[in-house]
Coordinates of C-alpha atoms in Angstrom, one line a residue:
M733 CA 0.0 -0.3 0.1
K734 CA 1.3 3.0 -0.7
I735 CA 0.6 6.5 1.1
F736 CA 1.4 9.2 -1.4
P737 CA -0.9 8.8 -3.5
L738 CA -2.8 7.0 -1.8
T739 CA -2.9 3.6 -3.5
L740 CA -4.6 0.6 -1.4
L741 CA -4.5 -2.1 -4.3
P742 CA -2.3 -1.8 -7.5
N743 CA -3.7 -0.5 -9.9
D744 CA -2.4 -3.7 -12.1
A745 CA -4.6 -6.5 -9.9
N746 CA -5.5 -9.3 -11.6
I747 CA -7.8 -11.5 -9.2
N748 CA -10.2 -13.4 -10.7
F749 CA -13.7 -12.7 -9.4
M750 CA -15.1 -14.3 -12.1
R751 CA -14.3 -17.6 -11.2
L752 CA -16.0 -16.8 -7.2
R753 CA -19.2 -16.1 -9.1
W754 CA -21.5 -18.9 -7.9
A755 CA -20.5 -18.9 -4.7
S756 CA -20.8 -14.7 -4.9
I757 CA -24.3 -15.2 -6.3
T758 CA -25.3 -17.9 -3.7
L759 CA -24.5 -16.0 -1.2
A760 CA -25.8 -13.1 -1.8
A761 CA -29.0 -14.7 -2.6
L762 CA -28.8 -16.5 0.6
L763 CA -28.6 -13.4 1.9
M764 CA -31.4 -11.7 0.4
F765 CA -34.0 -14.3 1.2
G766 CA -32.6 -14.1 4.5
A767 CA -33.7 -10.9 5.1
I768 CA -37.1 -11.3 3.0
G769 CA -37.9 -14.5 5.2
A770 CA -36.8 -12.0 8.4
M771 CA -39.3 -8.8 6.8
A772 CA -41.9 -11.7 6.0
F773 CA -42.4 -13.4 9.7
K774 CA -40.8 -10.9 12.4
G775 CA -41.1 -7.8 10.8
F776 CA -39.9 -4.5 11.6
N777 CA -39.9 -2.6 15.0
Y778 CA -41.9 0.1 13.9
A779 CA -41.3 3.8 15.3
L780 CA -43.7 6.7 16.1
D781 CA -44.0 7.9 12.6
F782 CA -45.8 4.6 11.2
T783 CA -47.7 3.5 14.6
G784 CA -48.9 6.7 15.4
G785 CA -48.9 8.2 19.5
A786 CA -48.6 11.2 21.6
L787 CA -47.2 14.6 19.9
V788 CA -46.1 17.3 23.1
E789 CA -44.8 20.3 21.5
V790 CA -42.9 22.5 24.5
R791 CA -40.8 25.4 25.0
T792 CA -38.1 25.9 28.0
D793 CA -36.4 29.2 29.0
Q794 CA -32.9 27.8 28.5
P795 CA -31.5 24.9 26.0
V796 CA -31.7 21.7 27.4
D797 CA -29.8 18.7 26.7
I798 CA -32.0 16.2 24.5
D799 CA -30.6 12.6 25.3
D800 CA -31.0 13.5 29.1
I801 CA -34.8 14.0 28.8
R802 CA -34.8 10.9 26.3
K803 CA -33.4 9.1 29.1
D804 CA -35.3 10.2 31.2
L805 CA -38.4 9.2 29.2
G806 CA -37.1 5.9 28.7
K807 CA -36.8 5.2 32.9
Q808 CA -40.6 6.4 32.6
G809 CA -41.4 3.5 30.4
Y810 CA -40.8 5.1 26.9
D811 CA -38.4 3.5 25.6
S812 CA -38.4 4.6 21.9
A813 CA -39.2 8.2 22.7
Q814 CA -38.7 10.9 19.7
V815 CA -37.1 14.4 20.8
Q816 CA -36.1 17.1 18.8
T817 CA -35.3 20.4 18.9
Y818 CA -36.4 23.1 16.5
G819 CA -36.6 27.1 15.8
S820 CA -34.1 29.0 18.2
G821 CA -33.4 25.4 20.3
N822 CA -35.5 26.5 23.5
E823 CA -38.1 24.5 21.4
L824 CA -38.8 20.7 22.0
L825 CA -41.3 18.5 19.7
V826 CA -41.8 14.9 21.6
R827 CA -43.7 12.1 20.7
L828 CA -44.4 9.2 22.5
Q829 CA -45.6 5.6 21.6
P830 CA -49.3 4.9 23.6
R831 CA -48.5 2.3 26.7
E832 CA -50.5 -0.5 26.1
G833 CA -54.3 -0.1 26.9
E834 CA -54.1 3.6 27.0
S835 CA -57.0 5.6 24.9
S836 CA -55.9 8.6 23.1
T837 CA -57.3 10.8 25.7
Q838 CA -55.1 9.1 28.7
A839 CA -52.2 8.7 26.1
T840 CA -52.1 12.6 25.8
T841 CA -52.5 13.6 29.2
H842 CA -49.6 10.9 30.2
A843 CA -47.5 11.9 27.7
K844 CA -47.8 15.5 29.0
E845 CA -46.8 14.7 32.2
A846 CA -44.1 12.5 31.3
V847 CA -42.1 15.2 29.1
T848 CA -42.7 17.7 31.7
R849 CA -41.4 15.5 34.8
A850 CA -38.2 14.9 31.7
L851 CA -37.9 18.7 31.6
T852 CA -37.4 19.2 35.3
T853 CA -35.0 16.2 35.9
A854 CA -33.1 17.8 32.5
G855 CA -32.8 21.3 34.3
A856 CA -35.2 23.1 32.6
T857 CA -37.4 25.7 34.3
N858 CA -41.4 26.8 33.8
P859 CA -41.1 24.3 31.3
H860 CA -44.2 25.6 29.2
I861 CA -46.3 23.1 26.8
L862 CA -47.5 24.4 23.4
R863 CA -49.7 21.9 21.7
S864 CA -50.5 18.2 22.9
E865 CA -52.5 15.6 20.9
F866 CA -52.8 12.2 19.7
V867 CA -51.8 11.3 16.1
G868 CA -53.4 8.0 14.5
P869 CA -51.8 5.3 13.0
Q870 CA -53.9 6.4 9.5
I871 CA -50.7 9.0 9.2
G872 CA -48.3 6.3 9.5
R873 CA -49.8 4.0 7.1
E874 CA -49.9 7.1 4.0
L875 CA -46.0 7.4 5.4
A876 CA -45.2 4.0 4.3
R877 CA -47.2 4.0 1.3
N878 CA -45.3 6.9 0.4
G879 CA -42.3 5.6 1.4
A880 CA -43.2 2.8 -1.3
Y881 CA -44.3 4.8 -4.2
A882 CA -40.8 6.7 -3.4
L883 CA -39.1 3.0 -4.0
A884 CA -40.9 1.8 -6.8
F885 CA -40.3 5.4 -8.7
V886 CA -36.7 5.8 -7.8
V887 CA -36.4 1.7 -9.0
I888 CA -38.3 2.2 -12.6
G889 CA -36.3 5.5 -13.2
F890 CA -33.0 3.6 -12.9
L891 CA -34.3 0.7 -15.4
F892 CA -35.3 3.0 -18.0
Y893 CA -31.8 5.5 -17.1
I894 CA -28.8 2.3 -16.9
A895 CA -31.5 0.6 -20.4
F896 CA -31.2 4.0 -22.1
R897 CA -27.2 4.3 -21.3
F898 CA -26.0 1.0 -21.5
Q899 CA -28.3 -2.0 -22.4
R900 CA -31.3 -4.0 -21.1
K901 CA -28.7 -6.5 -19.7
F902 CA -26.9 -4.1 -17.9
A903 CA -30.1 -2.2 -16.5
L904 CA -31.2 -6.0 -15.6
A905 CA -28.3 -7.0 -13.6
A906 CA -28.1 -3.1 -11.6
I907 CA -31.9 -3.3 -10.1
I908 CA -30.8 -6.9 -9.0
A909 CA -27.7 -6.0 -7.3
T910 CA -29.2 -2.6 -6.1
L911 CA -32.7 -4.3 -4.6
H912 CA -30.4 -6.6 -3.0
D913 CA -28.6 -4.5 -1.3
V914 CA -31.9 -2.7 -0.1
V915 CA -33.5 -5.8 1.0
V916 CA -30.2 -6.7 3.1
V917 CA -30.5 -3.4 4.8
A918 CA -33.7 -3.7 5.5
G919 CA -33.5 -7.5 6.7
W920 CA -31.1 -6.2 9.5
F921 CA -33.7 -4.2 11.0
A922 CA -36.0 -6.7 10.8
I923 CA -33.4 -9.2 12.7
T924 CA -32.1 -7.2 14.9
G925 CA -34.9 -5.4 15.7
H926 CA -34.0 -1.7 15.7
E927 CA -36.4 1.0 15.2
F928 CA -37.6 1.4 11.8
D929 CA -38.6 5.2 11.4
L930 CA -38.9 7.5 8.6
T931 CA -35.0 8.4 9.1
V932 CA -34.0 4.7 8.2
L933 CA -36.4 5.1 5.2
A934 CA -34.1 7.9 4.3
G935 CA -31.3 6.0 4.8
V936 CA -32.3 2.6 2.9
L937 CA -33.6 5.0 -0.1
S938 CA -29.7 6.9 0.1
V939 CA -28.3 3.2 -0.1
M940 CA -29.7 2.7 -3.5
G941 CA -28.5 6.0 -4.9
Y942 CA -25.0 5.0 -3.4
S943 CA -24.9 1.3 -5.0
I944 CA -26.5 2.1 -8.2
N945 CA -23.5 5.0 -8.9
D946 CA -21.1 2.2 -7.7
T947 CA -22.7 0.0 -10.2
I948 CA -22.5 2.4 -12.8
V949 CA -18.7 2.9 -12.4
V950 CA -18.2 -0.4 -13.0
F951 CA -20.3 -0.8 -15.9
D952 CA -18.7 2.6 -17.6
R953 CA -15.4 0.3 -17.3
V954 CA -17.3 -3.0 -18.6
R955 CA -18.3 -0.9 -22.1
E956 CA -14.9 0.9 -22.6
N957 CA -12.9 -2.4 -22.3
F958 CA -15.6 -4.0 -24.3
R959 CA -15.1 -1.7 -27.5
G960 CA -11.0 -1.8 -26.9
M961 CA -10.2 -4.8 -26.0
R962 CA -10.6 -8.2 -27.7
A963 CA -11.1 -10.4 -25.5
S964 CA -13.9 -12.9 -24.0
P965 CA -16.5 -11.5 -21.8
Y966 CA -15.2 -13.3 -18.5
E967 CA -11.6 -11.7 -19.2
V968 CA -13.6 -7.9 -20.2
L969 CA -15.6 -8.2 -17.0
N970 CA -12.7 -9.4 -15.0
K971 CA -10.3 -7.1 -16.3
S972 CA -13.4 -4.1 -15.7
V973 CA -14.0 -5.3 -12.4
N974 CA -10.2 -5.0 -11.2
Q975 CA -9.3 -1.8 -12.7
T976 CA -11.9 -0.1 -10.8
L977 CA -11.4 -1.9 -7.7
S978 CA -9.0 0.6 -6.0
R979 CA -11.3 3.5 -6.8
T980 CA -14.3 1.4 -5.5
V981 CA -12.4 0.5 -2.4
I982 CA -11.2 4.2 -1.1
T983 CA -14.7 6.0 -2.1
S984 CA -16.4 3.1 0.2
F985 CA -14.0 3.8 2.6
V986 CA -14.6 7.3 2.6
A987 CA -18.1 7.5 2.9
F988 CA -18.1 5.2 5.2
L989 CA -15.7 7.0 7.5
T990 CA -18.5 9.8 7.2
V991 CA -21.7 7.8 7.9
L992 CA -19.6 5.9 10.9
A993 CA -19.0 9.8 12.6
L994 CA -22.9 10.6 12.1
Y995 CA -23.8 7.7 14.2
I996 CA -21.0 8.2 17.0
Y997 CA -21.9 11.7 17.0
G998 CA -25.1 12.4 15.5
G999 CA -27.2 11.6 18.5
G1000 CA -29.9 9.3 18.9
S1001 CA -32.4 11.0 16.1
L1002 CA -30.1 10.2 13.4
R1003 CA -28.5 6.7 14.4
G1004 CA -30.9 4.9 12.5
M1005 CA -30.3 6.6 9.7
A1006 CA -26.6 6.5 9.6
E1007 CA -26.9 2.6 10.8
S1008 CA -28.4 1.7 7.3
Q1009 CA -26.1 3.7 5.3
I1010 CA -23.3 2.1 7.1
I1011 CA -24.2 -1.3 6.7
G1012 CA -25.6 -0.1 2.8
I1013 CA -22.0 1.3 2.1
I1014 CA -20.4 -2.3 3.2
V1015 CA -23.1 -4.4 1.2
G1016 CA -23.4 -1.9 -1.5
T1017 CA -19.5 -2.2 -2.3
L1018 CA -19.3 -5.8 -2.3
S1019 CA -22.6 -6.3 -4.3
S1020 CA -21.1 -4.2 -6.9
I1021 CA -17.6 -6.6 -6.9
F1022 CA -19.0 -9.9 -6.7
V1023 CA -22.8 -9.4 -7.9
A1024 CA -23.2 -6.7 -10.6
C1025 CA -20.8 -8.0 -13.3
P1026 CA -21.3 -12.0 -12.2
L1027 CA -24.8 -11.4 -13.1
L1028 CA -23.8 -9.4 -16.4
L1029 CA -21.6 -12.4 -17.2
W1030 CA -24.8 -15.1 -16.5
F1031 CA -27.2 -13.0 -18.6
G1032 CA -24.9 -13.6 -21.3
V1033 CA -24.0 -10.2 -21.9
T1034 CA -21.2 -9.6 -25.2
K1035 CA -19.6 -6.7 -27.1
Q1036 CA -22.6 -6.7 -29.9
D1037 CA -25.2 -6.2 -27.1
L1038 CA -23.6 -2.2 -27.2
L1039 CA -23.0 -2.3 -30.8
P1040 CA -26.1 -1.5 -32.3
K1041 CA -24.7 -1.7 -35.7
A1042 CA -23.4 -5.1 -35.0
Q1043 CA -26.9 -6.2 -33.6
D1044 CA -28.5 -4.6 -37.1
E1045 CA -26.0 -6.5 -39.2
A1046 CA -26.6 -9.5 -37.1
A1047 CA -30.8 -9.3 -37.7
L1048 CA -29.9 -8.0 -41.3
A1049 CA -28.2 -11.2 -41.6
R1050 CA -30.8 -13.6 -40.3
R1051 CA -33.5 -12.3 -43.0
P1052 CA -34.6 -14.6 -45.8

């Protein structure tokens, strides 16, 4: 490894990734179907964003530490309390899930009492409740439906874009690799039981963008090599992955450090999003190396797929 300029892997690396294609595709399939099984049979630990609950808006005379408020609410039985500051920093928005058996009126009353107690414990003087109300699960269902629409929109958009820029086989391989990454990240939250809220949904959608970007960089090199090399698809795909390997690893490592800092220092409200992005970057990097190009080889991509003129000539030759 050279430090200046930074080179983690030699530019002439020659690792035979295609020889591992069946093992890597099988492992990726097992991970994906395991994640789907976890989502189907265990489900998500949905947060207040999706389940509904009591919402309390409060103002204090001076800023208070929201982590202290969250800890105190946890001691009072509100383990998944969401506490956010807004405006000048003295105003807080607190969302609490109702306790079992509580009506909406009881949940709102108990939430106000718990928030006032937590603020007093955290050192706030004269906390003033600005608003308190109960948000029903209907809002959560709408959010979940909108999230599904966003996911479908992104997938269809990617499919058309890559098919237009490259070719249908490339689009199909990229979408499968990207969906694999998204499903594994979502499955992680189902398996671990970590809370699934709107920030996690945002993190999952951002994983799609990161994963597809990494895959397109590799596919760009595949297209260039198909045009410039006289070699079999096996050799072209292997060479392309090796040529982009250093760039892929360095970019992923830098992105990983960024979200790791967010996970450590971003506070509880951003931890779910950072966690989803950490898992997504790791899985997305591995899939762009071990899944996307092996899928292309499996689909039988050839040089002619990227040469419209050659396709036309082949079609003319088949005509009677």
